[in-house]
Short mmCIF file of C-alpha atoms in Angstrom, two decimals:
data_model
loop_
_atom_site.label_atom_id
_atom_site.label_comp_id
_atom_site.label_asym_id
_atom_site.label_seq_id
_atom_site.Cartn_x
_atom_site.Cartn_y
_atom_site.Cartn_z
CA UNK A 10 -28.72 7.57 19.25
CA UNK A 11 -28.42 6.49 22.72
CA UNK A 12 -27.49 9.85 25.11
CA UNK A 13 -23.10 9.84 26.13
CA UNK A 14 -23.82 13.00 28.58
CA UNK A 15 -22.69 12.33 32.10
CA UNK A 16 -25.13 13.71 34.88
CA UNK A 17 -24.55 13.18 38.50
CA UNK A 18 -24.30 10.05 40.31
CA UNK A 19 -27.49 9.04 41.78
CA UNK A 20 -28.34 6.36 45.20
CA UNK A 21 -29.89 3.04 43.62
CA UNK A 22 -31.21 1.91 46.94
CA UNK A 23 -34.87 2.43 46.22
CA UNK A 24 -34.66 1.00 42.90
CA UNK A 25 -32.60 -2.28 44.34
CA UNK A 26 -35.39 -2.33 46.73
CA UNK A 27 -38.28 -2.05 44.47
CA UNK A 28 -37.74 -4.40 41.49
CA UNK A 29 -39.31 -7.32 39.85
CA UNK A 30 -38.46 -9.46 36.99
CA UNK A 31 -39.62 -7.79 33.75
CA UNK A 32 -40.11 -4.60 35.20
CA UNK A 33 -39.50 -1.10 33.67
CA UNK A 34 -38.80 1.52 36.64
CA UNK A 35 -40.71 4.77 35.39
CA UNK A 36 -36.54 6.89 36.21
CA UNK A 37 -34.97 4.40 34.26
CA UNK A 38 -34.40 5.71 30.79
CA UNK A 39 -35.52 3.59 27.53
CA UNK A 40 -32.66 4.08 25.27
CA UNK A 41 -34.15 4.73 21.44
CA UNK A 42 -32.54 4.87 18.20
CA UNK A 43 -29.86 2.57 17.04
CA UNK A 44 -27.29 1.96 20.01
CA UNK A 45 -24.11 3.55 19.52
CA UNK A 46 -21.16 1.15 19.00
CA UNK A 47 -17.89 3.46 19.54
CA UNK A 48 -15.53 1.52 21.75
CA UNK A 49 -13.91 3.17 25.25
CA UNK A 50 -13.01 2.61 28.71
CA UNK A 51 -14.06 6.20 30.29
CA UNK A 52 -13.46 7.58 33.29
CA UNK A 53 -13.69 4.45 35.47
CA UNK A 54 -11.97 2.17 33.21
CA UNK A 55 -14.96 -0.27 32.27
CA UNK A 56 -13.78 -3.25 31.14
CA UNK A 57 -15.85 -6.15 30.01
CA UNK A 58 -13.72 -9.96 30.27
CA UNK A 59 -14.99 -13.21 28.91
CA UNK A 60 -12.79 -16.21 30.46
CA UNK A 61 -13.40 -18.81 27.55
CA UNK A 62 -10.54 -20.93 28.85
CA UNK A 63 -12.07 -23.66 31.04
CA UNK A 64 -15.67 -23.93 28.82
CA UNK A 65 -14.25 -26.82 26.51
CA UNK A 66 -16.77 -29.08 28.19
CA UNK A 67 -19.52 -26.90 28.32
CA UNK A 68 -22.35 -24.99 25.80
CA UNK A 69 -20.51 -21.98 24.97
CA UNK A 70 -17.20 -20.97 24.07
CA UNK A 71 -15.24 -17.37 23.60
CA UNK A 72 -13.59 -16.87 20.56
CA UNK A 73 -10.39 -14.60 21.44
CA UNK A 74 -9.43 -13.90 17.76
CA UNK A 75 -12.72 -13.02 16.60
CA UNK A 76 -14.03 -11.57 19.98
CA UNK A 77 -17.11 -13.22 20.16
CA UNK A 78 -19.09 -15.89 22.37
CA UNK A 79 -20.45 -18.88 20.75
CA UNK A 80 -23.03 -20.28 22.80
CA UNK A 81 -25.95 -23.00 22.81
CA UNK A 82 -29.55 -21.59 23.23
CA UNK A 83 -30.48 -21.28 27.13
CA UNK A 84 -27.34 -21.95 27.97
CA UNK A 85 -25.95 -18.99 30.71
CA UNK A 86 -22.55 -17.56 29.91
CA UNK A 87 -20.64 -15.20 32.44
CA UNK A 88 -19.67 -11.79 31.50
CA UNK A 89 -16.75 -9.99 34.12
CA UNK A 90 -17.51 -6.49 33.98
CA UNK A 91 -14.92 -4.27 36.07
CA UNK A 92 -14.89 -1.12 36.99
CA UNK A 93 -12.62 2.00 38.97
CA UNK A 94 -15.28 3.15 41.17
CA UNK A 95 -17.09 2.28 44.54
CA UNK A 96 -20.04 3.97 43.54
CA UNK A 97 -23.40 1.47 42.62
CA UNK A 98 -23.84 1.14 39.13
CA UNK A 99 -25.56 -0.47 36.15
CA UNK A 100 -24.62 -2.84 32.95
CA UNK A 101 -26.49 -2.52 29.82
CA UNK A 102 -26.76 -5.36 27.70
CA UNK A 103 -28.32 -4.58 24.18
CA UNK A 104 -28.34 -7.36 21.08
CA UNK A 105 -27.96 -5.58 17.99
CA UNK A 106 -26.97 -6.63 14.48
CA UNK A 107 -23.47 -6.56 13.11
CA UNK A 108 -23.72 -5.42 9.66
CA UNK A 109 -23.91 -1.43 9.16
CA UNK A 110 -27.22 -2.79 6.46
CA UNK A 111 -28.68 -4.04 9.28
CA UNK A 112 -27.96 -1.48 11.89
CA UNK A 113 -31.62 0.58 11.96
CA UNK A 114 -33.24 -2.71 12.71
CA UNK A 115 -33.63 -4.11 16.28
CA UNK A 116 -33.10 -7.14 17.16
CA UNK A 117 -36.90 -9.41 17.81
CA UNK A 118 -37.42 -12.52 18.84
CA UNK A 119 -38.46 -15.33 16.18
CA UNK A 120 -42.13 -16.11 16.21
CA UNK A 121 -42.08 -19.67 17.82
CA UNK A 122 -39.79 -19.30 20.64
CA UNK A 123 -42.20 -15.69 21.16
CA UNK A 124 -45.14 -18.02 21.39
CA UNK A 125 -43.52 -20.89 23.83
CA UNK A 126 -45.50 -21.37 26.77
CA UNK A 127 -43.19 -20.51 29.55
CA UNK A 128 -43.83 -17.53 28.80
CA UNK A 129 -47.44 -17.63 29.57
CA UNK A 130 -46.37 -20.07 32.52
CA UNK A 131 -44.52 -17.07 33.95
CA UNK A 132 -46.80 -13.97 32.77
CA UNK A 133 -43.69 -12.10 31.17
CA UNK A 134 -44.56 -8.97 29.86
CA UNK A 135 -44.47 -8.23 25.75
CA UNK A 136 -41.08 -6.81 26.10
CA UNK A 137 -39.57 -9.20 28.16
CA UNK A 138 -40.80 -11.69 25.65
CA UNK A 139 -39.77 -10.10 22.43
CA UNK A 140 -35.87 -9.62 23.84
CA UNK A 141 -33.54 -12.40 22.30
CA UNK A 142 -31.63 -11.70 25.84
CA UNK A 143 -31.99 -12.73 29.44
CA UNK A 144 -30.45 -12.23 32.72
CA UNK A 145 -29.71 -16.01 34.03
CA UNK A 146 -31.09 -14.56 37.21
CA UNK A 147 -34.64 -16.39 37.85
CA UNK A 148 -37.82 -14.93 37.72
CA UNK A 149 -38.58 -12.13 40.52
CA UNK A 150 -34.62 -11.54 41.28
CA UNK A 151 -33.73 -7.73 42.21
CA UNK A 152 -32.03 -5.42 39.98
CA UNK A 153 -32.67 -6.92 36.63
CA UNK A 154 -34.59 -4.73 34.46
CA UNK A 155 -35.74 -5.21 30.78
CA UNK A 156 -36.03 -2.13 29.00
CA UNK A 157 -37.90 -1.49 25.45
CA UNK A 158 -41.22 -1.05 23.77
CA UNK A 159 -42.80 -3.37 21.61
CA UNK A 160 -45.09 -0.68 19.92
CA UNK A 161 -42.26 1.40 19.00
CA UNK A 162 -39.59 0.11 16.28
CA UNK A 163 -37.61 2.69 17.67
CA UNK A 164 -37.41 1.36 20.98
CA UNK A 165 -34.65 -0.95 21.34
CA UNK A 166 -34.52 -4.19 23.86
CA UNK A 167 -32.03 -4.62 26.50
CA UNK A 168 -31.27 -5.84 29.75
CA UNK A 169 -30.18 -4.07 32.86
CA UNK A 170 -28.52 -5.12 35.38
CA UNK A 171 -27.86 -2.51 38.78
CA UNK A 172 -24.72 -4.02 40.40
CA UNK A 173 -23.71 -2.70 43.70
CA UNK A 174 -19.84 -3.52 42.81
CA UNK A 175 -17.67 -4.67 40.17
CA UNK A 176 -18.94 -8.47 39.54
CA UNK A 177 -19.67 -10.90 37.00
CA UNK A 178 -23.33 -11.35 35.59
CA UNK A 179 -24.63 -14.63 33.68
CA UNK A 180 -27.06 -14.25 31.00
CA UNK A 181 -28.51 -16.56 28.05
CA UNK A 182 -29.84 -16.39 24.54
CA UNK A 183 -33.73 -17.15 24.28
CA UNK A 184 -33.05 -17.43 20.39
CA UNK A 185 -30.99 -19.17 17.87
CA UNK A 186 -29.00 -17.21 15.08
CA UNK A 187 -30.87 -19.55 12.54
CA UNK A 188 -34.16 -18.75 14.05
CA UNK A 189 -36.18 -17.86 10.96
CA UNK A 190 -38.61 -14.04 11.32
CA UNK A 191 -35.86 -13.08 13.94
CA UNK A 192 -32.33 -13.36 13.98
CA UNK A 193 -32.62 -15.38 10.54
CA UNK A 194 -28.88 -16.02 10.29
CA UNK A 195 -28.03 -12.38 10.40
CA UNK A 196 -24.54 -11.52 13.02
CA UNK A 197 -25.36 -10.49 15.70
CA UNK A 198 -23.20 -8.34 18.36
CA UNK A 199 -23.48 -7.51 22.27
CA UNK A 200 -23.26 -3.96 23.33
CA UNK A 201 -22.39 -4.05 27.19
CA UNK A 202 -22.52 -0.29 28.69
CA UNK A 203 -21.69 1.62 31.85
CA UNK A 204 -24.59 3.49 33.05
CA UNK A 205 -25.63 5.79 36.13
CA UNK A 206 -29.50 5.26 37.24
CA UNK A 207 -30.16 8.95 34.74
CA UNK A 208 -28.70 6.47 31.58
CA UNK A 209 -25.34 8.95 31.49
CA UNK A 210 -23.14 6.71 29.33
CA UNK A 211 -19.34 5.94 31.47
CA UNK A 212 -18.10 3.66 29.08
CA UNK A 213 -18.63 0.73 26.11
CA UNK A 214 -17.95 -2.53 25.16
CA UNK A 215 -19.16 -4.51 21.83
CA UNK A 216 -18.61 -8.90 21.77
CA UNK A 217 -19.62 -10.84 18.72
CA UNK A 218 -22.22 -13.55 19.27
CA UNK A 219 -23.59 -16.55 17.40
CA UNK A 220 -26.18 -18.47 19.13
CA UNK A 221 -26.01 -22.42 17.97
CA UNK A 222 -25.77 -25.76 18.61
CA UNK A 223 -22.60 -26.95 18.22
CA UNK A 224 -20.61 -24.03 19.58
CA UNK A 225 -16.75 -25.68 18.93
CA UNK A 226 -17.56 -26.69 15.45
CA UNK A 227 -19.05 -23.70 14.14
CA UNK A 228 -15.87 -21.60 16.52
CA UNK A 229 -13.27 -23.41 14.98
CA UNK A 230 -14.74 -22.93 11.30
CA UNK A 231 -15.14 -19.44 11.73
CA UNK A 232 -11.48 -19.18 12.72
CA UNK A 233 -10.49 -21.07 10.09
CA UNK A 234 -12.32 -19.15 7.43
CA UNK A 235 -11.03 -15.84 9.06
CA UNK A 236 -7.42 -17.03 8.77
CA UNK A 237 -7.58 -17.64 5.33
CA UNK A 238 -8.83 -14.43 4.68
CA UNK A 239 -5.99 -13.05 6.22
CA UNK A 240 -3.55 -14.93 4.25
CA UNK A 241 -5.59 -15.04 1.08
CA UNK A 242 -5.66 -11.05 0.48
CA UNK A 243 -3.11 -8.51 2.24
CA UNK A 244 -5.02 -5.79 4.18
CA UNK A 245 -5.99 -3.02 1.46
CA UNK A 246 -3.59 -0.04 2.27
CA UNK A 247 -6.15 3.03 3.55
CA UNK A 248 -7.72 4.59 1.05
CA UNK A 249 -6.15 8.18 0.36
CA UNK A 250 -8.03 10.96 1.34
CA UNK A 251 -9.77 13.62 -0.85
CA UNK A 252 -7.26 15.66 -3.07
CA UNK A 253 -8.34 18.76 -1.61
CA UNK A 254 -8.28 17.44 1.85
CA UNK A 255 -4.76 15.95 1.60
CA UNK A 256 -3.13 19.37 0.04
CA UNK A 257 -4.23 21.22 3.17
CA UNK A 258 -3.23 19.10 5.79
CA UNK A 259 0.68 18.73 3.75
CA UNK A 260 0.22 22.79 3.53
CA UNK A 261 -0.91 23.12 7.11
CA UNK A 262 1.98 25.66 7.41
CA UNK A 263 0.79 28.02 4.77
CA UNK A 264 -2.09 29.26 7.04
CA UNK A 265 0.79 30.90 8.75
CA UNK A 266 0.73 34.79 7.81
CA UNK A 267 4.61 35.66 7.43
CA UNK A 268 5.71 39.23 6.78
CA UNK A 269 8.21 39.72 4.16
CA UNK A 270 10.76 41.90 5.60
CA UNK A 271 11.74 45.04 2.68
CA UNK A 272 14.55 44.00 0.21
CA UNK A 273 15.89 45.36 -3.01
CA UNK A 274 15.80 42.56 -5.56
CA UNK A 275 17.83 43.08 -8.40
CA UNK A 276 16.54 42.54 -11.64
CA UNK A 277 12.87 43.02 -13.02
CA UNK A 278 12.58 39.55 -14.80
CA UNK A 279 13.84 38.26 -11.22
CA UNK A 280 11.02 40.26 -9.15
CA UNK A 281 8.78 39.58 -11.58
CA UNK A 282 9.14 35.51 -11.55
CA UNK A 283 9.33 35.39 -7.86
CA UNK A 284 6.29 37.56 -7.46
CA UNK A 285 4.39 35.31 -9.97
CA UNK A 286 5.19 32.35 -8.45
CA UNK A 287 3.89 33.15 -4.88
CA UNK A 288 0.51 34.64 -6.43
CA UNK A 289 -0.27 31.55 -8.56
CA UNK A 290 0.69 29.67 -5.44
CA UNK A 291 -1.87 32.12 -3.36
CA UNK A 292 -4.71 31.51 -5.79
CA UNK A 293 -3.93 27.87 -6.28
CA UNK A 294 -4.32 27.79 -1.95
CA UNK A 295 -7.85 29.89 -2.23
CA UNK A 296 -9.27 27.42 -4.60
CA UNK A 297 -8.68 24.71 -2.06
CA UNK A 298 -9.85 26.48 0.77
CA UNK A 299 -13.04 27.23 -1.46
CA UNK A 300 -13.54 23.73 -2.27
CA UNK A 301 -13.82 23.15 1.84
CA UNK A 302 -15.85 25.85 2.51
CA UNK A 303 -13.05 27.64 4.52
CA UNK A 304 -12.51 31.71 4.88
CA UNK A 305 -10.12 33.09 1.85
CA UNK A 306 -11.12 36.72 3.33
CA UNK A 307 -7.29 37.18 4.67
CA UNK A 308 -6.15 35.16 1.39
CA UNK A 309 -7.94 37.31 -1.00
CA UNK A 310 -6.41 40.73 0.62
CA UNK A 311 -3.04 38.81 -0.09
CA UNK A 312 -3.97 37.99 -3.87
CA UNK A 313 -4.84 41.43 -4.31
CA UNK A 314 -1.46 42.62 -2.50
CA UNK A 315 0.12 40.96 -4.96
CA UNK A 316 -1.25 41.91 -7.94
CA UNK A 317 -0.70 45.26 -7.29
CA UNK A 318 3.08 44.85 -6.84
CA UNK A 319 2.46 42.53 -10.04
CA UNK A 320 1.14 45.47 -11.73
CA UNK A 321 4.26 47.91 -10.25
CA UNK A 322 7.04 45.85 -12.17
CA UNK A 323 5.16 46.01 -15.04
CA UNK A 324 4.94 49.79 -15.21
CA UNK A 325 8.77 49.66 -13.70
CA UNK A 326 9.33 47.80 -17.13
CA UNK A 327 7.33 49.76 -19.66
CA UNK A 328 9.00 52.77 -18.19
CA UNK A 329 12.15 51.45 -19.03
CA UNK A 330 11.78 50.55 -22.62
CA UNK A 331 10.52 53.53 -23.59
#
C-alpha cells in the first residue's frame, strides 16, 4: 500500500525547474501496491470539487448523486483541488478499478490506442504510454510528472501534478471504458491525493469515472438505474456483529474490578444462590474473553475466589445437618 507517513515539507523549486513531459524525477517516489482508497480531508483540508453545472453542452458531465465524471475520450475535464496551506504542493491522480475483485490489478491501456502513432510522433516513454490518464497540459509543460513502471505489475500509473497554490488542473482519458485488453468495461475510479515532494500522504479523494461517448445518455441511465435500486430494496439493516464480540462491548462495564464491601447475609440457601450466580456469570465472562484471545489472568483469580467461598457454605451446611 501506498505510504500515509508525513515527513517534512520540502522546496519544489528545483524540481519545477527541471521537468519535462513524461519524466520521472529520480526524489519523486513511485507509489507500489494497490492505492489506498480511505477517504479524508487531513490537516490542510484537501478538498477535491468538480463543477458539472455549466458542461450540458460539452463532452463530459459530473454526476452529483453517483459522484462520478462521465466524459468523452480526449476530452479535458477540470478538477478544483483546494487546500489550507501556502506551502507548494503536489496532486496525485491514480486510475484504479472500482470493484474490491478487481482491486490488485492496475489499470493499462488497451492495445490499439497503446499502439496509436502520436505516440511515436511525440517519443512518449512506455509509461507515459501505458497510463489511461493525462495531464491536458501539452507536451514539455513543467510540473507534470507520470509516475509507474511498465516492467513491474506492482507499479501503479499515475499522474503528478506540483502546484505552487491551490488551483484547478485539466486532464483527459486516453482510453474508453469499453476499450477491449484494458479497461474492458470494468468501473473505474479516480484517486486524487495530497502529497509533499517525499510522497507523505496529507489527504484523499476518490470520483467515479466512465469514459464514453455519449456522456448524458449513459449519466442519466445510470441515475436512473441507481434510483430504482433505491426504491426497489430498502438498505439491508448492518449486519450484527459476532456473538462474542457483541456480549463484550454490552458488558464493557464488567471489566470493572469492584470490591464487595463485608456483609452478613442471612440464610445459607440465600448466600449460596447469590454466590452461584456471580461465579457462573464469572466463567460465562472468561469463556468470552477466551474466545477473543483476551487476558482471564485477573478473571481466573476471581473464579477461584469464588469457589472457595462456594466451598465454605457448603461445609457451613454439612456442619449444620449433622
Amino acid at each position: 500500500m501506498m505510504d500515509d507517513s508525513i515527513p517534512s515539507s520540502i522546496i519544489l523549486d528545483d524540481i519545477h525547474n527541471n521537468s519535462l513531459f513524461g519524466d520521472v524525477v529520480d526524489i519523486l517516489p513511485t507509489p507500489t501496491g494497490p492505492p489506498d482508497r480511505t477517504v479524508f480531508n487531513g490537516i490542510y483540508n484537501f478538498v477535491v470539487e468538480i463543477d458539472g453545472s455549466n458542461t450540458q453542452k460539452q463532452k463530459y458531465l459530473y454526476s452529483h448523486r453517483l459522484n462520478r465524471i462521465y466524459v468523452n475520450m480526449e476530452c479535458n475535464f477540470s478538477v478544483n483541488f483546494k487546500w489550507d496551506t501556502n506551502e507548494p504542493m503536489y496532486v496525485r491522480a491514480t486510475t484504479v478499478f472500482s470493484e474490491p475483485a478487481q482491486a490488485q490489478k492496475r489499470v493499462e491501456r488497451c492495445i490499439q490506442h497503446s499502439h496509436d502513432s502520436y505516440n511515436t510522433l511525440h517519443r512518449l516513454e512506455p509509461h507515459v504510454v501505458k497510463n489511461v490518464l493525462r495531464s491536458a497540459r501539452a507536451a514539455g509543460g513543467t510540473g507534470v510528472y507520470y509516475c509507474g513502471d511498465v516492467a513491474s505489475a506492482d507499479s501503479w500509473y499515475s499522474v503528478l501534478v506540483a502546484f505552487p497554490a491551490p488551483a484547478s488542473h485539466a486532464f483527459q482519458f486516453v482510453c474508453k471504458n469499453s476499450c477491449s485488453s484494458g479497461i474492458n468495461r470494468r468501473p473505474i475510479d479516480l484517486i486524487f491525493t495530497l502529497e509533499d515532494c517525499a510522497g507523505g500522504v496529507f489527504g484523499r479523494h476518490v470520483v467515479g469515472a466512465r469514459v464514453c461517448s455519449c456522456p448524458r445518455r449513459d449519466m442519466l441511465a445510470d441515475e436512473r438505474q441507481a434510483g430504482a435500486k433505491r426504491r426497489a430494496a430498502p438498505a439491508p439493516a448492518p449486519a450484527p456483529p459476532p456473538p462474542a464480540k457483541r456480549l463484550l462491548r454490552e458488558r464493557a462495564d464488567e471489566d470493572a474490578v469492584v470490591t464487595l464491601p463485608e456483609m452478613k447475609i442471612y440464610g445459607l440457601r440465600t448466600a449460596s444462590a447469590g454466590i452461584k450466580v456471580m461465579l457462573e456469570m464469572m466463567e460465562h465472562l472468561k469463556a468470552i474473553k477466551s474466545s477473543v484471545q483476551q487476558p482471564v489472568d485477573e478473571l481466573n483469580k476471581t473464579i477461584n475466589d469464588l469457589k472457595t467461598i462456594k466451598d465454605n457454605i457448603k461445609s457451613i451446611k454439612k456442619e449444620n445437618e449433622q
